XYZ file of C-alpha atoms in Angstrom:
216
model
C 57.158 -48.774 77.666
C 59.009 -46.525 80.115
C 60.568 -49.557 81.807
C 61.774 -50.999 78.490
C 63.222 -47.622 77.525
C 65.015 -47.352 80.866
C 66.545 -50.803 80.446
C 67.629 -50.036 76.894
C 69.371 -46.865 78.079
C 71.519 -48.779 80.574
C 75.176 -49.167 79.571
C 75.868 -52.299 77.555
C 78.262 -53.725 80.170
C 75.607 -53.385 82.879
C 72.992 -55.128 80.742
C 75.452 -57.916 79.923
C 76.262 -58.371 83.620
C 72.559 -58.559 84.467
C 71.975 -61.238 81.823
C 74.932 -63.300 83.090
C 73.819 -63.019 86.722
C 70.237 -64.025 85.924
C 71.397 -66.960 83.779
C 73.772 -68.316 86.435
C 71.133 -67.790 89.131
C 68.551 -69.808 87.187
C 71.081 -72.538 86.418
C 72.036 -72.748 90.085
C 68.384 -73.110 91.156
C 67.851 -75.929 88.656
C 70.975 -77.743 89.881
C 69.906 -77.408 93.528
C 66.445 -78.792 92.829
C 67.867 -81.877 91.132
C 70.704 -82.609 93.570
C 69.031 -85.528 95.307
C 67.806 -87.243 92.129
C 71.167 -86.932 90.345
C 73.127 -88.213 93.349
C 70.846 -91.235 93.474
C 71.723 -92.186 89.895
C 75.499 -92.004 90.458
C 75.802 -95.431 92.059
C 77.295 -98.714 91.030
C 75.262 -101.738 90.016
C 74.581 -104.296 92.735
C 76.215 -107.729 92.750
C 74.086 -109.603 95.315
C 75.127 -112.644 97.330
C 71.857 -114.529 97.813
C 71.193 -117.415 100.166
C 68.037 -119.407 100.802
C 65.952 -118.749 103.931
C 63.984 -121.387 105.783
C 60.683 -120.142 104.325
C 61.934 -120.385 100.705
C 62.623 -116.650 100.520
C 65.957 -115.493 99.135
C 68.118 -113.287 101.362
C 70.429 -110.824 99.609
C 73.162 -109.018 101.550
C 73.168 -105.346 100.591
C 76.132 -103.060 100.122
C 75.460 -99.520 101.260
C 74.858 -96.948 98.543
C 74.040 -99.514 95.874
C 70.991 -98.997 93.663
C 68.795 -102.092 93.645
C 66.260 -102.698 90.873
C 63.873 -105.653 90.965
C 60.406 -106.835 90.032
C 57.544 -108.316 92.033
C 54.402 -110.046 90.809
C 51.175 -110.890 92.666
C 51.565 -113.652 95.266
C 49.025 -115.695 97.256
C 47.750 -114.015 100.447
C 49.807 -114.325 103.651
C 52.987 -115.263 101.803
C 56.263 -113.429 102.489
C 58.223 -111.561 99.814
C 60.222 -113.829 97.549
C 63.399 -111.759 98.072
C 64.633 -110.054 101.243
C 67.507 -107.577 101.269
C 69.536 -107.613 104.468
C 71.582 -104.745 105.915
C 73.187 -104.233 109.331
C 72.507 -100.988 111.200
C 74.969 -99.882 113.933
C 73.874 -98.464 117.285
C 72.318 -94.954 117.258
C 72.481 -94.748 113.466
C 69.654 -94.144 111.001
C 68.826 -96.358 108.060
C 67.978 -94.149 105.075
C 65.848 -96.085 102.589
C 65.023 -94.210 99.364
C 62.550 -96.138 97.217
C 60.193 -95.781 94.280
C 58.107 -98.107 92.082
C 57.076 -98.189 88.410
C 54.348 -99.849 86.328
C 52.113 -100.523 89.329
C 51.636 -100.308 93.101
C 53.740 -102.157 95.652
C 54.345 -102.265 99.393
C 57.761 -102.195 101.034
C 58.082 -104.354 104.151
C 60.836 -104.135 106.747
C 61.616 -106.696 109.439
C 64.164 -106.258 112.210
C 66.427 -108.948 113.693
C 63.922 -111.826 113.708
C 64.486 -112.344 110.010
C 62.064 -113.386 107.300
C 60.926 -116.563 109.073
C 58.295 -114.733 111.162
C 54.956 -113.640 109.717
C 54.770 -110.141 111.236
C 56.467 -106.980 109.979
C 57.949 -104.074 111.916
C 57.276 -101.481 109.216
C 55.446 -101.313 105.928
C 55.067 -98.542 103.362
C 52.511 -98.543 100.537
C 53.954 -97.067 97.342
C 52.299 -95.866 94.137
C 53.680 -95.743 90.616
C 52.392 -92.147 90.454
C 55.282 -91.184 92.729
C 57.927 -89.764 90.404
C 60.777 -89.228 92.872
C 62.327 -91.495 95.460
C 60.726 -91.296 98.879
C 63.089 -91.347 101.867
C 62.206 -93.284 105.020
C 64.410 -93.256 108.126
C 64.661 -95.974 110.787
C 66.756 -95.575 113.935
C 68.563 -98.276 115.879
C 67.937 -97.346 119.505
C 69.253 -100.595 120.935
C 72.675 -101.297 122.427
C 73.712 -103.647 119.650
C 73.792 -103.813 115.877
C 70.462 -104.660 114.269
C 69.762 -106.538 111.055
C 67.098 -105.079 108.775
C 65.342 -107.195 106.147
C 63.669 -105.279 103.295
C 61.126 -106.917 100.989
C 58.496 -105.897 98.434
C 55.048 -107.251 97.590
C 52.818 -106.112 94.745
C 52.909 -105.951 90.968
C 55.587 -103.456 89.979
C 59.240 -102.701 89.329
C 60.921 -101.341 92.444
C 64.087 -99.308 92.874
C 65.688 -98.467 96.184
C 68.946 -97.366 97.781
C 70.013 -97.968 101.381
C 72.407 -95.719 103.293
C 73.420 -95.306 106.932
C 73.366 -91.707 108.196
C 73.858 -89.927 111.521
C 70.566 -88.022 111.327
C 67.329 -88.134 109.313
C 68.754 -85.487 106.948
C 71.591 -86.568 104.694
C 74.621 -84.385 105.435
C 75.656 -84.377 101.785
C 72.307 -83.010 100.653
C 72.408 -80.350 103.383
C 75.879 -79.232 102.303
C 74.695 -78.969 98.712
C 71.664 -76.918 99.691
C 73.759 -74.570 101.851
C 76.291 -74.080 99.058
C 73.480 -73.403 96.603
C 71.922 -70.877 98.976
C 75.233 -69.039 99.418
C 75.781 -68.883 95.654
C 72.224 -67.629 95.169
C 72.734 -64.858 97.738
C 76.002 -63.796 96.087
C 74.348 -63.676 92.678
C 71.432 -61.715 94.099
C 73.842 -59.190 95.630
C 75.644 -58.831 92.284
C 72.323 -58.279 90.535
C 71.357 -55.558 93.024
C 74.750 -53.867 92.616
C 74.420 -54.000 88.830
C 70.929 -52.489 88.952
C 72.023 -49.706 91.317
C 75.107 -48.928 89.215
C 73.035 -48.892 86.054
C 70.479 -46.616 87.689
C 73.172 -44.165 88.759
C 74.705 -44.088 85.279
C 71.286 -43.643 83.659
C 70.364 -40.851 86.099
C 73.620 -39.008 85.399
C 73.166 -39.346 81.653
C 69.618 -38.038 81.906
C 70.750 -35.147 84.120
C 73.558 -34.232 81.717
C 71.129 -34.411 78.796
C 68.695 -32.101 80.596
C 71.503 -29.646 81.432
C 72.670 -29.647 77.826
C 69.160 -28.814 76.611
C 68.887 -25.938 79.088
C 72.158 -24.485 77.815
């Protein structure tokens, strides 16, 4: 009760400033939390250039930053993915693969250089349709020459993935967005503190003047 009374006694301009600061602060936090998911959606549709591999798999050359959506259905054991997506990774760069699946489980397979003709895989990642956001995986080219990565999926699901090449395992664009959001949050917090202090001073003076008037 006392707290509500104290807030109600604050000057109207101070209360309005507090409401604006809190609203912008909450909006900024929501925008920061959804930066990665929204940036993933702002991509162009893929126009693949497929060619047939020697093991009857289709090889699709990827363009960086494109969102790829496809479907896989159950296949006989020990058979390679029907479609491979190929991308070239320069020396000392990281391949950022962000992927998710829907309607069922699937496994993402990655092969390096030897292409889809061999039966072994360099990396594999089991994925569940319970995963709501894209999961980022990073692969580094530590060799002295450009490597070719082949990405394929096996399972019974709809898959979505995006491939980018970055300098480090943390996307610089996401880091910049987080830093900017943090700075804005700190500024808003400082404004809120200033507004509270100013309101407290005004309220204290009003209360003191009221007490003095009663004594007179």
